[in-house]
Amino acid sequence: MSPPTSVTEPIRQEMLVARILALHTHDVRFPTSLSLDGSDAMNPDPDYSAAYARITTDAGDGLEGHGFVFTIGRGNDVQVAAIRALAPYVLGRDVDAVLADLGGLWRELVHDSQLRWLGPEKGVMHMAIGAVVNALWDLRAKREGKPLWQVLTALSPEEIVDLVDFRYLTDVLTRDDALAILRAAEPGRAQRESVLLTEGYPAYTTTPGWLGYDDSKLDRLCREAVADGFTQIKLKVGADLDDDVRRLGIARAACGDGVRIAVDANQRWDVGEAIRWMAALRPFDVAWVEEPTNPDDVLAHAEIARAIAPVPVATGEHMANRVMFKQFLQAGALQVLQLDATRVAGVNENIAVLLLAAKFGVPVCPHAGGVGLCEAVQHLSMFDFVAVSGSAEGRVIEFVDHLHEHFVTPVEVHGGRYHAPKAPGAGTEMLARSLAEYAHER
Amino acid sequence: MSPPTSVTEPIRQEMLVARILALHTHDVRFPTSLSLDGSDAMNPDPDYSAAYARITTDAGDGLEGHGFVFTIGRGNDVQVAAIRALAPYVLGRDVDAVLADLGGLWRELVHDSQLRWLGPEKGVMHMAIGAVVNALWDLRAKREGKPLWQVLTALSPEEIVDLVDFRYLTDVLTRDDALAILRAAEPGRAQRESVLLTEGYPAYTTTPGWLGYDDSKLDRLCREAVADGFTQIKLKVGADLDDDVRRLGIARAACGDGVRIAVDANQRWDVGEAIRWMAALRPFDVAWVEEPTNPDDVLAHAEIARAIAPVPVATGEHMANRVMFKQFLQAGALQVLQLDATRVAGVNENIAVLLLAAKFGVPVCPHAGGVGLCEAVQHLSMFDFVAVSGSAEGRVIEFVDHLHEHFVTPVEVHGGRYHAPKAPGAGTEMLARSLAEYAHER
């Protein structure tokens, strides 16, 4: 006979461990092309969509982890297929162990010896990893009963750097460099957290500036933005120079001189064209020019930045990974860094990006809008303010007042500021009825 | 009553037009991890695979267009899903019209306003476009009854530049620059074509150098390579420096001094490590170091190239698009350009890459091996020799003697040279029984 302990102990142990049960996916598409919300020079008719991941466990606590990749319509099914392909990497795993080492899981997924051929670290497969990683962060935050930003700001500098993969970064940022940045920000954490909870974080709005809107709508929305307390707006440009000059004139007149007006070309130009176009827009005191050309083109952005200085170049929403951000910073190719919550491989990679930006002293002004990007990215900016850069100076989070009603904990933006979220989670959970109602029929 | 001509003429016209009937996909995987063929420092256990596209028409000529994306196993299903997502873009279209304007189709697919969000121009979606574009080139070549390289070399300079999208390239390569390069090569075309048909194109072999092979197999394969007429071999490095020093010693002794030995680190190093490692390998007279670090890192490659000169840096098999190639050339970050037949968006984008390389005077030594990459890429090098760079000096196509038996027109490599293919098509058609036998079961 076997000794009873050696049999029953592992079984009891096994029963105490919560496991990941399922990785559900949803192809969610909103028919936004009908209203031209979101129209710009490169994206005339987007259907804002989400390739959505929902992770369930057998913990019996009813908590799920939700994450997604934002897309603009066609191809969302491919993005969903990529998320589904990651199920074998998480199913059956010990929930506590996975959530306690999300840096380890990130490396496992991103450096998978076969999957990485599909990138490496870019495009559909990389963004799919981001959705799964973000869903796990959502689950972790819910289990801790805190909003994600407070989960992150409660970590020690050592715990934070353990989340980051420094591979390919060490020529400009080592683990020790990162620790030094985080330790320097430690003393002020509590004070900044209290500022955040009372004052929120500054926002700017893109709502007035879509290319598909006519002049009177532009004028009206600019005035409404200023009345709502925004101190910065953004206009889409790049389709037609005469139109842009006219629209900037309308916006400047409507906003007055005290409001910053950024412009966004959505990758429309080559180098020479960008420089000529921006020269024509110079009279309008442009706050920044966003995505002047191809988002992979470090050297082109650097050349444009030199030519149009002091107007800053902003980019990041299409930047595939931390190695690209590193180079843009090294080359002086961006002066405003616009990370995106669902373009790179999730929270962990965005922490690397925040550390890189802090190393170079470049402000992070995240890309948002789309589907749930405001809900997700606010946590990263707030974490940055409390624990990384320690500053909100020159920093604003994009805000578009659009599709928030589909989220369980929609952002609260009032008086031109994001209120610090207090609900547990990463902000990324969509309402079940929205998932159902906007499910894409193949 | 309607006049008879206005009714019957369009119907007869309609019946004369051949249409694209279907875009079939296949998930094909070879269990290569069992033998460690293809093992390197980053890819210890690849299962060489193809996400395969097969285009059929109602032309009644029995001709199909075949193309694929090479992957190394897991995720091949995602790549297949991406190819399938492109079906609506080609189904029902006029075959002659599509094949007569593949530059137009390329722009339509790559700049699709919704799909491009998934890249842009990188990763799974971009490679899927490559598979479809290459399948259409295969169909066009079969319909013309010529191998692809001769289809391309029969085009005028104007027809060639029409295939290329110069967007984002014009700061270094305009349409006029490209025309000048092609016109300069025109007078020698016929003479070089005849050289190619009699002498073939130089090859080098990677067969001896996989990391998973033991020392005696390495020694034996090196001797066989030299006996087979190869004047260059390549060894995988980067897992362990002592092993690499020992293996390079074995290879140099087996090959003798007259044979070039390149090394391939498969992205294993950060900048400092690459420079230190290559210093240790300097005594072995290395022909080039391939993929020393992350393939997106222009600035890191430039720094490594400066530090290890005169040893050339080679890269390209993971370079996502023409904009990345442009920057590597601008920055002096590569001295050997290794384009890949299935990484970028097909033949059209690779023509852009060949033109960029010619502009900078950098030799193109394509990546091959995998599944069908030798079969596909030889056409590009031969086109380059005849009509673009006009030179084979310093140029070699990679050769791995592996999986060719699955192709309808396998490469012929003898005496260390690729024989110019004469069969109609792009070389990309796999045997129907191989497609069936190695179909991946979900």
Short mmCIF file of C-alpha atoms in Angstrom, two decimals, chain B residues 24-297:
data_model
loop_
_atom_site.label_atom_id
_atom_site.label_comp_id
_atom_site.label_asym_id
_atom_site.label_seq_id
_atom_site.Cartn_x
_atom_site.Cartn_y
_atom_site.Cartn_z
CA HIS B 24 -7.27 27.98 -52.62
CA THR B 25 -5.06 27.81 -49.53
CA HIS B 26 -3.05 24.96 -48.01
CA ASP B 27 -1.35 24.65 -44.62
CA VAL B 28 1.72 22.56 -45.48
CA ARG B 29 4.22 21.51 -42.80
CA PHE B 30 7.30 19.31 -43.01
CA PRO B 31 8.50 17.73 -39.73
CA THR B 32 12.07 19.02 -40.13
CA SER B 33 12.57 19.52 -36.39
CA LEU B 34 13.04 15.76 -36.11
CA SER B 35 16.39 15.91 -37.96
CA LEU B 36 17.65 19.34 -36.74
CA ASP B 37 18.02 20.46 -40.34
CA GLY B 38 17.64 24.20 -40.21
CA SER B 39 18.67 24.52 -36.55
CA ASP B 40 20.37 27.75 -35.51
CA ALA B 41 20.88 29.91 -32.45
CA MET B 42 17.40 31.44 -32.61
CA ASN B 43 15.50 28.64 -34.32
CA PRO B 44 16.42 25.45 -32.50
CA ASP B 45 13.61 23.28 -33.87
CA PRO B 46 11.93 24.62 -37.01
CA ASP B 47 9.23 22.70 -38.83
CA TYR B 48 9.68 24.13 -42.31
CA SER B 49 6.24 25.07 -43.58
CA ALA B 50 4.41 26.89 -46.32
CA ALA B 51 1.24 28.92 -46.17
CA TYR B 52 0.31 28.15 -49.71
CA ALA B 53 -1.89 29.95 -52.27
CA ARG B 54 -3.24 28.44 -55.47
CA ILE B 55 -5.13 30.62 -57.93
CA THR B 56 -7.38 29.05 -60.54
CA THR B 57 -9.17 30.64 -63.49
CA ASP B 58 -11.89 29.73 -65.97
CA ALA B 59 -9.54 30.27 -68.93
CA GLY B 60 -9.69 26.59 -69.75
CA ASP B 61 -5.92 26.41 -70.25
CA GLY B 62 -5.33 24.33 -67.14
CA LEU B 63 -2.86 26.88 -65.80
CA GLU B 64 -2.79 27.82 -62.12
CA GLY B 65 -0.78 30.40 -60.21
CA HIS B 66 1.06 29.12 -57.14
CA GLY B 67 2.72 31.13 -54.40
CA PHE B 68 3.45 30.77 -50.70
CA VAL B 69 4.88 32.22 -47.54
CA PHE B 70 7.66 30.23 -45.92
CA THR B 71 7.25 29.85 -42.15
CA ILE B 72 8.88 27.55 -39.61
CA GLY B 73 5.80 25.87 -38.13
CA ARG B 74 3.47 27.19 -35.46
CA GLY B 75 1.44 30.12 -36.76
CA ASN B 76 1.36 28.78 -40.31
CA ASP B 77 -2.44 28.58 -39.85
CA VAL B 78 -2.54 32.32 -39.11
CA GLN B 79 -0.52 32.99 -42.25
CA VAL B 80 -2.96 30.85 -44.23
CA ALA B 81 -5.90 32.80 -42.76
CA ALA B 82 -4.27 36.03 -43.94
CA ILE B 83 -3.93 34.72 -47.48
CA ARG B 84 -7.55 33.59 -47.42
CA ALA B 85 -8.61 37.08 -46.35
CA LEU B 86 -7.31 38.38 -49.69
CA ALA B 87 -9.67 36.24 -51.77
CA PRO B 88 -12.29 39.00 -52.18
CA TYR B 89 -9.63 41.19 -53.80
CA VAL B 90 -8.99 38.79 -56.68
CA LEU B 91 -12.04 36.57 -57.17
CA GLY B 92 -14.00 37.24 -60.34
CA ARG B 93 -11.44 39.59 -61.78
CA ASP B 94 -10.38 39.67 -65.41
CA VAL B 95 -7.21 37.55 -65.56
CA ASP B 96 -5.61 39.43 -68.46
CA ALA B 97 -6.28 42.82 -66.90
CA VAL B 98 -4.89 41.79 -63.53
CA LEU B 99 -1.76 40.19 -64.98
CA ALA B 100 -1.14 43.15 -67.27
CA ASP B 101 -1.04 45.55 -64.31
CA LEU B 102 0.49 43.74 -61.35
CA GLY B 103 1.87 47.07 -60.17
CA GLY B 104 -1.69 48.30 -59.87
CA LEU B 105 -2.81 45.20 -57.99
CA TRP B 106 0.17 45.52 -55.63
CA ARG B 107 -0.80 49.09 -54.73
CA GLU B 108 -4.42 48.08 -54.29
CA LEU B 109 -3.54 45.34 -51.82
CA VAL B 110 -0.70 47.03 -49.93
CA HIS B 111 -2.45 50.38 -49.57
CA ASP B 112 -5.90 48.98 -48.82
CA SER B 113 -7.15 51.52 -46.33
CA GLN B 114 -8.33 48.97 -43.76
CA LEU B 115 -5.86 46.09 -44.17
CA ARG B 116 -2.84 48.36 -43.89
CA TRP B 117 -3.67 49.01 -40.23
CA LEU B 118 -2.47 45.43 -39.55
CA GLY B 119 1.07 46.38 -40.59
CA PRO B 120 1.47 48.69 -42.25
CA GLU B 121 3.58 46.78 -44.76
CA LYS B 122 4.94 44.22 -42.35
CA GLY B 123 4.32 40.84 -40.79
CA VAL B 124 1.62 38.32 -41.55
CA MET B 125 -0.63 40.54 -43.68
CA HIS B 126 2.21 41.89 -45.81
CA MET B 127 3.64 38.42 -46.45
CA ALA B 128 0.15 37.19 -47.39
CA ILE B 129 0.03 39.86 -50.08
CA GLY B 130 3.40 38.56 -51.24
CA ALA B 131 2.02 35.03 -51.65
CA VAL B 132 -0.88 36.26 -53.77
CA VAL B 133 1.30 38.58 -55.85
CA ASN B 134 3.83 35.80 -56.44
CA ALA B 135 1.08 33.35 -57.39
CA LEU B 136 -0.12 35.84 -60.00
CA TRP B 137 3.43 36.20 -61.36
CA ASP B 138 3.62 32.41 -61.56
CA LEU B 139 0.37 32.39 -63.53
CA ARG B 140 1.56 35.16 -65.81
CA ALA B 141 4.84 33.39 -66.53
CA LYS B 142 3.05 30.13 -67.28
CA ARG B 143 0.65 31.91 -69.63
CA GLU B 144 3.61 33.49 -71.40
CA GLY B 145 5.32 30.10 -71.53
CA LYS B 146 8.50 31.47 -69.94
CA PRO B 147 10.37 31.22 -66.66
CA LEU B 148 9.69 34.29 -64.52
CA TRP B 149 13.20 35.69 -64.93
CA GLN B 150 12.73 35.83 -68.69
CA VAL B 151 9.30 37.41 -68.32
CA LEU B 152 10.93 40.17 -66.31
CA THR B 153 14.00 40.59 -68.51
CA ALA B 154 11.73 41.00 -71.55
CA LEU B 155 10.14 44.12 -70.04
CA SER B 156 11.19 47.62 -70.99
CA PRO B 157 12.59 49.93 -68.30
CA GLU B 158 9.26 51.79 -68.33
CA GLU B 159 7.29 48.58 -67.82
CA ILE B 160 9.58 47.60 -64.95
CA VAL B 161 9.25 50.89 -63.07
CA ASP B 162 5.47 50.66 -63.46
CA LEU B 163 5.66 47.55 -61.28
CA VAL B 164 7.29 49.50 -58.45
CA ASP B 165 5.72 51.75 -55.85
CA PHE B 166 8.13 54.61 -55.18
CA ARG B 167 6.11 55.93 -52.27
CA TYR B 168 8.44 56.51 -49.27
CA LEU B 169 11.49 55.86 -51.47
CA THR B 170 11.79 59.17 -53.30
CA ASP B 171 14.29 60.69 -50.87
CA VAL B 172 16.83 58.21 -52.26
CA LEU B 173 15.27 56.59 -55.34
CA THR B 174 12.84 58.26 -57.73
CA ARG B 175 11.17 56.75 -60.75
CA ASP B 176 13.68 58.66 -62.91
CA ASP B 177 16.62 57.28 -60.93
CA ALA B 178 15.24 53.77 -61.46
CA LEU B 179 14.77 54.36 -65.18
CA ALA B 180 18.36 55.54 -65.47
CA ILE B 181 19.62 52.37 -63.73
CA LEU B 182 17.54 50.13 -66.00
CA ARG B 183 18.46 52.00 -69.18
CA ALA B 184 22.13 51.76 -68.35
CA ALA B 185 21.77 47.97 -68.14
CA GLU B 186 19.80 47.63 -71.38
CA PRO B 187 22.63 47.34 -73.90
CA GLY B 188 24.17 44.30 -72.19
CA ARG B 189 20.96 42.35 -71.56
CA ALA B 190 21.24 39.88 -74.45
CA GLN B 191 24.88 39.11 -73.76
CA ARG B 192 24.29 38.51 -70.05
CA GLU B 193 21.26 36.35 -70.76
CA SER B 194 23.42 34.15 -72.90
CA VAL B 195 26.07 33.94 -70.16
CA LEU B 196 23.36 32.93 -67.70
CA LEU B 197 22.00 30.23 -69.98
CA THR B 198 25.42 28.68 -70.47
CA GLU B 199 27.16 29.29 -67.11
CA GLY B 200 24.38 29.70 -64.57
CA TYR B 201 24.59 31.88 -61.44
CA PRO B 202 26.95 31.37 -58.49
CA ALA B 203 25.64 29.66 -55.34
CA TYR B 204 26.88 29.13 -51.81
CA THR B 205 25.79 26.40 -49.45
CA THR B 206 24.52 26.49 -45.88
CA THR B 207 24.13 22.72 -45.74
CA PRO B 208 27.28 22.05 -43.66
CA GLY B 209 26.70 24.66 -41.01
CA TRP B 210 23.56 24.01 -38.97
CA LEU B 211 24.12 24.24 -35.22
CA GLY B 212 22.49 20.90 -34.53
CA TYR B 213 25.16 18.95 -36.45
CA ASP B 214 28.10 17.39 -34.63
CA ASP B 215 31.72 18.10 -35.50
CA SER B 216 32.29 15.06 -37.68
CA LYS B 217 29.16 15.80 -39.72
CA LEU B 218 30.32 19.42 -40.09
CA ASP B 219 33.76 18.29 -41.29
CA ARG B 220 32.31 15.79 -43.75
CA LEU B 221 29.75 18.23 -45.16
CA CYS B 222 32.39 20.96 -45.59
CA ARG B 223 34.57 18.59 -47.62
CA GLU B 224 31.59 17.51 -49.68
CA ALA B 225 30.66 21.15 -50.36
CA VAL B 226 34.13 21.91 -51.69
CA ALA B 227 34.13 18.72 -53.74
CA ASP B 228 30.76 19.75 -55.16
CA GLY B 229 32.30 22.96 -56.46
CA PHE B 230 31.07 25.51 -53.92
CA THR B 231 33.44 28.41 -53.28
CA GLN B 232 31.52 29.69 -50.26
CA ILE B 233 29.86 28.01 -47.30
CA LYS B 234 28.05 29.42 -44.26
CA LEU B 235 28.07 28.40 -40.61
CA LYS B 236 25.47 29.19 -37.97
CA VAL B 237 27.01 30.83 -34.90
CA GLY B 238 25.92 32.69 -31.79
CA ALA B 239 24.92 30.05 -29.26
CA ASP B 240 28.34 29.52 -27.63
CA LEU B 241 31.56 31.31 -28.50
CA ASP B 242 33.90 28.41 -27.67
CA ASP B 243 31.82 26.11 -29.87
CA ASP B 244 31.89 28.65 -32.68
CA VAL B 245 35.68 29.01 -32.52
CA ARG B 246 36.07 25.22 -32.60
CA ARG B 247 33.56 24.75 -35.43
CA LEU B 248 35.07 27.55 -37.52
CA GLY B 249 38.48 25.92 -37.06
CA ILE B 250 37.10 22.60 -38.28
CA ALA B 251 35.42 24.25 -41.25
CA ARG B 252 38.46 26.29 -42.23
CA ALA B 253 40.67 23.19 -42.05
CA ALA B 254 38.18 21.13 -44.07
CA CYS B 255 37.59 23.79 -46.73
CA GLY B 256 41.10 25.17 -47.09
CA ASP B 257 41.99 28.84 -47.52
CA GLY B 258 40.47 29.36 -50.95
CA VAL B 259 36.87 28.95 -49.80
CA ARG B 260 34.87 31.81 -48.31
CA ILE B 261 33.22 31.06 -44.96
CA ALA B 262 30.36 33.30 -43.88
CA VAL B 263 28.75 33.15 -40.43
CA ASP B 264 25.14 33.68 -39.45
CA ALA B 265 24.09 34.72 -35.93
CA ASN B 266 20.33 34.77 -36.61
CA GLN B 267 19.72 37.92 -34.54
CA ARG B 268 21.26 36.47 -31.43
CA TRP B 269 23.29 39.44 -30.17
CA ASP B 270 22.99 42.94 -28.81
CA VAL B 271 25.42 45.52 -30.21
CA GLY B 272 28.26 45.10 -27.74
CA GLU B 273 28.06 41.32 -27.82
CA ALA B 274 28.11 41.27 -31.63
CA ILE B 275 31.25 43.38 -31.72
CA ARG B 276 33.02 41.27 -29.08
CA TRP B 277 31.99 37.97 -30.66
CA MET B 278 33.12 39.00 -34.12
CA ALA B 279 36.48 40.14 -32.74
CA ALA B 280 36.99 36.59 -31.49
CA LEU B 281 36.10 35.14 -34.90
CA ARG B 282 38.36 37.51 -36.82
CA PRO B 283 41.25 34.99 -37.22
CA PHE B 284 39.05 32.83 -39.42
CA ASP B 285 38.75 35.30 -42.30
CA VAL B 286 34.96 35.53 -42.19
CA ALA B 287 33.28 36.37 -45.53
CA TRP B 288 30.36 38.13 -43.81
CA VAL B 289 28.39 38.12 -40.59
CA GLU B 290 24.71 37.68 -41.11
CA GLU B 291 21.90 39.00 -38.88
CA PRO B 292 24.13 40.00 -35.96
CA THR B 293 21.18 41.59 -34.13
CA ASN B 294 17.50 42.53 -34.39
CA PRO B 295 16.52 42.89 -38.05
CA ASP B 296 14.67 46.16 -37.44
CA ASP B 297 17.69 47.84 -35.93
#
